[in-house]
Short mmCIF file of C-alpha atoms and ligand atoms in Angstrom, two decimals:
data_model
loop_
_atom_site.label_atom_id
_atom_site.label_comp_id
_atom_site.label_asym_id
_atom_site.label_seq_id
_atom_site.Cartn_x
_atom_site.Cartn_y
_atom_site.Cartn_z
CA MET A 4 -0.01 0.01 0.08
CA ALA A 5 1.90 3.12 -1.02
CA ARG A 6 1.47 5.48 1.94
CA THR A 7 1.90 9.54 1.50
CA ARG A 8 5.64 10.55 1.74
CA ILE A 9 5.68 14.10 3.04
CA PRO A 10 8.64 15.81 1.27
CA LEU A 11 12.01 16.21 3.06
CA ILE A 12 14.03 18.78 2.30
CA ALA A 13 17.70 18.73 4.17
CA GLY A 14 20.37 21.02 4.47
CA ASN A 15 23.82 19.81 4.64
CA TRP A 16 25.77 22.29 5.44
CA LYS A 17 29.39 20.07 5.61
CA MET A 18 32.46 21.20 6.59
CA ASN A 19 31.19 25.32 7.17
CA GLY A 20 30.01 27.60 9.84
CA LEU A 21 31.38 28.72 13.35
CA LYS A 22 29.48 29.55 15.33
CA ALA A 23 28.25 33.05 15.15
CA ASP A 24 27.13 32.98 11.53
CA ALA A 25 26.00 29.54 11.83
CA LEU A 26 23.30 31.01 14.52
CA SER A 27 22.25 33.06 12.67
CA LEU A 28 21.81 31.45 9.30
CA ALA A 29 19.70 28.74 11.11
CA ARG A 30 17.48 31.65 12.79
CA VAL A 31 16.68 32.97 10.03
CA VAL A 32 15.41 29.21 8.72
CA ALA A 33 13.99 28.58 11.50
CA ALA A 34 12.11 32.22 11.18
CA GLY A 35 10.87 31.31 8.18
CA VAL A 36 9.70 27.36 9.19
CA LYS A 37 8.23 28.68 11.89
CA GLN A 38 6.09 31.30 10.10
CA GLU A 39 5.04 28.92 6.91
CA ALA A 40 3.57 26.63 10.25
CA TRP A 41 4.05 23.99 7.37
CA LYS A 42 2.02 20.23 8.36
CA ASP A 43 2.65 18.98 4.34
CA ARG A 44 7.21 18.97 4.41
CA GLU A 45 9.32 18.48 6.70
CA VAL A 46 12.53 21.07 6.76
CA LEU A 47 15.99 20.02 8.30
CA VAL A 48 19.89 21.19 8.76
CA CYS A 49 22.63 19.12 9.55
CA PRO A 50 24.99 21.38 10.88
CA PRO A 51 28.83 20.15 11.56
CA ALA A 52 29.32 18.39 14.68
CA THR A 53 30.82 20.73 16.40
CA LEU A 54 27.46 23.15 16.86
CA VAL A 55 24.79 20.08 16.03
CA MET A 56 24.10 21.28 19.84
CA ALA A 57 24.14 24.43 19.44
CA VAL A 58 21.75 25.28 16.49
CA ALA A 59 19.28 22.52 17.98
CA GLU A 60 18.91 25.08 21.25
CA ALA A 61 18.15 27.97 18.84
CA VAL A 62 15.96 26.54 16.82
CA LYS A 63 13.75 24.84 19.25
CA GLY A 64 9.78 25.75 19.23
CA SER A 65 10.05 26.46 15.07
CA GLY A 66 9.67 23.18 13.73
CA LEU A 67 13.04 23.09 11.86
CA LEU A 68 14.41 19.99 12.54
CA VAL A 69 17.94 19.24 12.95
CA GLY A 70 20.86 15.88 12.09
CA GLY A 71 23.85 15.22 11.65
CA GLU A 72 26.01 14.52 8.81
CA ASP A 73 27.74 11.59 9.69
CA CYS A 74 27.75 8.94 12.68
CA HIS A 75 30.46 6.14 13.39
CA ALA A 76 28.50 2.34 13.82
CA LYS A 77 29.59 2.02 17.27
CA ALA A 78 27.88 4.05 20.81
CA SER A 79 30.62 5.01 22.05
CA GLY A 80 34.53 3.49 22.77
CA ALA A 81 38.10 4.34 21.23
CA HIS A 82 37.53 5.92 18.50
CA THR A 83 39.43 9.26 18.73
CA GLY A 84 37.54 12.07 16.63
CA ASP A 85 34.40 9.82 16.24
CA ILE A 86 30.94 11.52 16.80
CA SER A 87 28.19 8.11 17.93
CA ALA A 88 24.46 8.53 16.87
CA GLU A 89 23.43 8.34 20.71
CA MET A 90 25.35 11.68 20.91
CA LEU A 91 23.74 13.06 18.40
CA LYS A 92 20.47 12.19 19.41
CA ASP A 93 21.80 13.29 22.89
CA ALA A 94 23.12 16.76 21.12
CA GLY A 95 19.20 17.32 20.23
CA ALA A 96 19.56 15.77 16.07
CA SER A 97 16.58 14.02 14.95
CA HIS A 98 18.44 12.48 11.68
CA VAL A 99 21.52 11.90 10.34
CA ILE A 100 23.23 11.47 7.04
CA VAL A 101 25.03 8.59 5.81
CA GLY A 102 27.37 7.40 3.51
CA HIS A 103 27.64 10.55 1.76
CA SER A 104 29.84 10.78 -1.19
CA GLU A 105 32.20 13.19 0.24
CA ARG A 106 32.34 10.35 3.18
CA ARG A 107 32.81 7.62 1.07
CA THR A 108 35.18 9.34 -1.22
CA ASP A 109 37.51 11.31 1.35
CA CYS A 110 37.37 8.60 4.53
CA GLY A 111 36.96 5.54 2.19
CA GLU A 112 33.15 4.51 3.59
CA THR A 113 31.65 1.57 2.14
CA ASP A 114 28.95 -0.12 1.95
CA ALA A 115 29.22 -2.16 4.46
CA LYS A 116 30.76 0.88 6.43
CA VAL A 117 27.69 2.95 5.34
CA LYS A 118 25.00 0.39 5.98
CA ALA A 119 26.44 -0.01 9.95
CA LYS A 120 26.19 3.45 10.01
CA ALA A 121 22.20 3.37 9.29
CA GLU A 122 22.42 0.52 11.82
CA ALA A 123 23.48 3.02 14.73
CA ALA A 124 20.84 5.78 13.67
CA TRP A 125 17.88 3.13 14.66
CA ARG A 126 19.82 2.26 17.59
CA ALA A 127 20.24 5.72 18.82
CA GLY A 128 16.48 6.17 17.52
CA LEU A 129 17.68 8.81 14.72
CA LEU A 130 16.30 8.49 11.48
CA PRO A 131 19.04 7.71 8.46
CA ILE A 132 19.36 9.24 4.94
CA VAL A 133 21.43 7.33 3.20
CA CYS A 134 23.04 8.51 0.25
CA ILE A 135 23.84 6.51 -3.08
CA GLY A 136 25.03 8.26 -5.96
CA GLU A 137 27.46 7.13 -9.52
CA THR A 138 30.28 9.09 -10.68
CA LEU A 139 30.72 10.74 -14.02
CA ALA A 140 32.64 7.97 -15.28
CA GLU A 141 30.27 5.38 -14.09
CA ARG A 142 27.70 7.68 -16.26
CA GLU A 143 29.22 7.87 -19.79
CA ALA A 144 30.36 4.33 -19.02
CA GLY A 145 26.38 3.28 -18.96
CA LYS A 146 26.16 2.00 -15.12
CA THR A 147 24.46 4.35 -13.53
CA LEU A 148 20.84 1.63 -12.45
CA ALA A 149 23.76 -0.97 -11.81
CA VAL A 150 25.90 1.06 -9.58
CA LEU A 151 22.98 2.56 -7.31
CA GLU A 152 20.87 -1.10 -6.97
CA THR A 153 24.68 -2.18 -5.81
CA GLN A 154 24.86 0.23 -3.25
CA LEU A 155 21.41 0.53 -2.00
CA LYS A 156 21.82 -3.24 -1.88
CA GLY A 157 24.83 -3.23 0.11
CA SER A 158 24.10 0.11 2.41
CA VAL A 159 20.65 -0.93 3.29
CA PRO A 160 19.64 -2.20 6.59
CA ALA A 161 17.19 -5.37 6.94
CA GLY A 162 14.48 -4.24 8.55
CA SER A 163 13.90 -1.55 7.07
CA THR A 164 11.12 0.12 6.46
CA ALA A 165 9.43 3.54 5.10
CA ALA A 166 9.51 5.31 8.51
CA LYS A 167 13.05 4.35 8.85
CA LEU A 168 14.53 5.09 6.05
CA VAL A 169 15.46 8.04 3.76
CA VAL A 170 17.35 7.26 0.74
CA ALA A 171 19.13 9.97 -0.81
CA TYR A 172 20.43 10.08 -4.51
CA GLU A 173 23.25 12.46 -5.15
CA PRO A 174 24.98 11.98 -8.75
CA VAL A 175 28.81 12.35 -7.33
CA TRP A 176 29.15 14.90 -9.89
CA ALA A 177 26.39 17.20 -9.67
CA ILE A 178 27.67 17.57 -6.03
CA GLY A 179 28.64 21.25 -6.55
CA THR A 180 29.21 21.70 -9.66
CA GLY A 181 26.02 23.32 -10.58
CA LYS A 182 25.13 20.58 -13.21
CA THR A 183 22.03 18.68 -12.35
CA PRO A 184 21.08 15.31 -14.62
CA THR A 185 17.34 15.52 -16.97
CA THR A 186 14.10 15.80 -15.36
CA PRO A 187 13.56 12.49 -17.35
CA GLU A 188 17.65 11.22 -15.77
CA VAL A 189 16.43 11.87 -12.43
CA ALA A 190 13.14 9.67 -12.79
CA ALA A 191 15.32 6.44 -14.46
CA ALA A 192 17.23 6.76 -11.45
CA HIS A 193 14.66 7.30 -8.77
CA ALA A 194 12.12 4.63 -10.43
CA HIS A 195 14.73 2.35 -10.31
CA ILE A 196 15.81 2.92 -6.40
CA ARG A 197 12.35 2.47 -5.46
CA LYS A 198 11.89 -0.53 -7.85
CA VAL A 199 14.85 -2.15 -5.70
CA LEU A 200 14.65 -1.27 -2.61
CA GLY A 201 10.54 -2.57 -3.77
CA GLY A 202 13.22 -6.05 -3.67
CA LEU A 203 14.74 -5.47 -0.36
CA MET A 204 12.06 -4.12 2.28
CA GLY A 205 8.75 -6.18 0.14
CA ASP A 206 7.44 -2.26 0.03
CA ALA A 207 8.84 0.76 -0.63
CA ALA A 208 6.22 3.08 -1.63
CA GLY A 209 6.45 4.93 1.35
CA VAL A 210 9.80 5.55 1.90
CA ARG A 211 10.94 9.29 0.72
CA LEU A 212 13.64 9.60 -1.79
CA LEU A 213 15.28 12.33 -1.88
CA TYR A 214 17.08 14.40 -4.94
CA GLY A 215 20.45 15.94 -3.82
CA GLY A 216 23.53 18.07 -6.53
CA SER A 217 22.86 21.68 -7.76
CA VAL A 218 19.58 21.99 -5.94
CA LYS A 219 18.78 25.68 -5.58
CA GLY A 220 15.89 28.21 -5.83
CA SER A 221 15.69 27.80 -8.68
CA ASN A 222 15.46 24.82 -9.91
CA ALA A 223 13.95 22.92 -6.93
CA ALA A 224 10.48 23.03 -8.35
CA GLU A 225 11.57 21.07 -11.48
CA LEU A 226 13.38 19.12 -9.77
CA LEU A 227 10.37 18.41 -6.99
CA ALA A 228 8.00 17.56 -9.71
CA VAL A 229 9.66 15.06 -10.94
CA ALA A 230 7.63 11.61 -10.10
CA ASP A 231 9.85 9.70 -7.29
CA VAL A 232 11.51 12.63 -6.29
CA ASP A 233 10.23 12.98 -2.70
CA GLY A 234 12.07 16.21 -1.18
CA ALA A 235 15.78 17.46 -1.62
CA LEU A 236 19.16 16.77 -0.21
CA VAL A 237 20.89 20.51 -0.30
CA GLY A 238 24.44 21.83 0.40
CA GLY A 239 25.72 25.12 -0.97
CA ALA A 240 22.42 26.91 -1.72
CA ALA A 241 21.47 25.46 2.39
CA LEU A 242 23.90 27.64 3.94
CA LYS A 243 22.05 30.89 2.56
CA ALA A 244 18.93 31.09 4.67
CA ASP A 245 16.80 32.88 1.76
CA GLU A 246 17.86 29.89 -0.50
CA PHE A 247 17.62 27.21 0.75
CA LEU A 248 14.11 28.27 1.98
CA ALA A 249 12.77 29.24 -1.43
CA ILE A 250 13.60 25.50 -2.12
CA ALA A 251 11.44 24.13 0.61
CA LYS A 252 8.93 26.54 -0.50
CA ALA A 253 8.71 24.64 -4.08
CA ALA A 254 8.30 21.05 -2.53
P1 PGA B 23 25.16 20.90 -3.31
O1 PGA B 23 25.48 19.43 -2.84
O2 PGA B 23 23.65 21.15 -2.95
O3 PGA B 23 26.46 21.38 -3.02
O4 PGA B 23 25.66 20.13 -4.66
C1 PGA B 23 24.89 18.01 -2.35
C2 PGA B 23 25.06 17.14 -1.49
O5 PGA B 23 26.72 16.41 -1.20
O6 PGA B 23 24.48 17.03 -0.41
#
């Protein structure tokens, strides 16, 4: 049975933001979200770990959600520099991005690691946003759908349900480049993702599938109107309150 998929507009701040500017960005976004009082969409910001707690406190009561950009698979232990899902939860997060292509590339994260992180998110009571996406070489070789399928099979934990999983499709070549796939290309990728998830989960009709990669105010409406696109994961444009709110409005 299909279930209503509430659009999710998620901002990924990446390694950007010192306290003063980050808090003012968060406050302006939160004020916009509070004013709109949306019941038909969710808006999330994922600041760097150092700012999760301060942002969560600053936006409390606004309806703006706060998440982490990554977490370790373990709850605690000898993992210098890492942050657990439990720590994010304790800081006020409700969501966590896992398997972003920058982590897969910079930190050598494998599908198995990403899956363990998604399971850690569940353990802590966070909703994981599992990222997948092909490189330019893979797209040019005609391997996009096969790559997405492999990543999904490796990264999505058993026991996933629509309430426990969000998937973000982010073509690596579209991240931070100003380039986006055509809307038929996005539609084909998302349809394939839902089909593969259906095979893994039994029923994936209710799972939210976000598109990410150079989403901005001016292209959001077109991308969000594509079949099977249930929201956006936004990098650069999430650092400007007016751009990010324009994307949320387009949802
Ligand atoms: P971008 O990044 O919007 O700057 O392309 C998206 C992402 O990496 O999540």
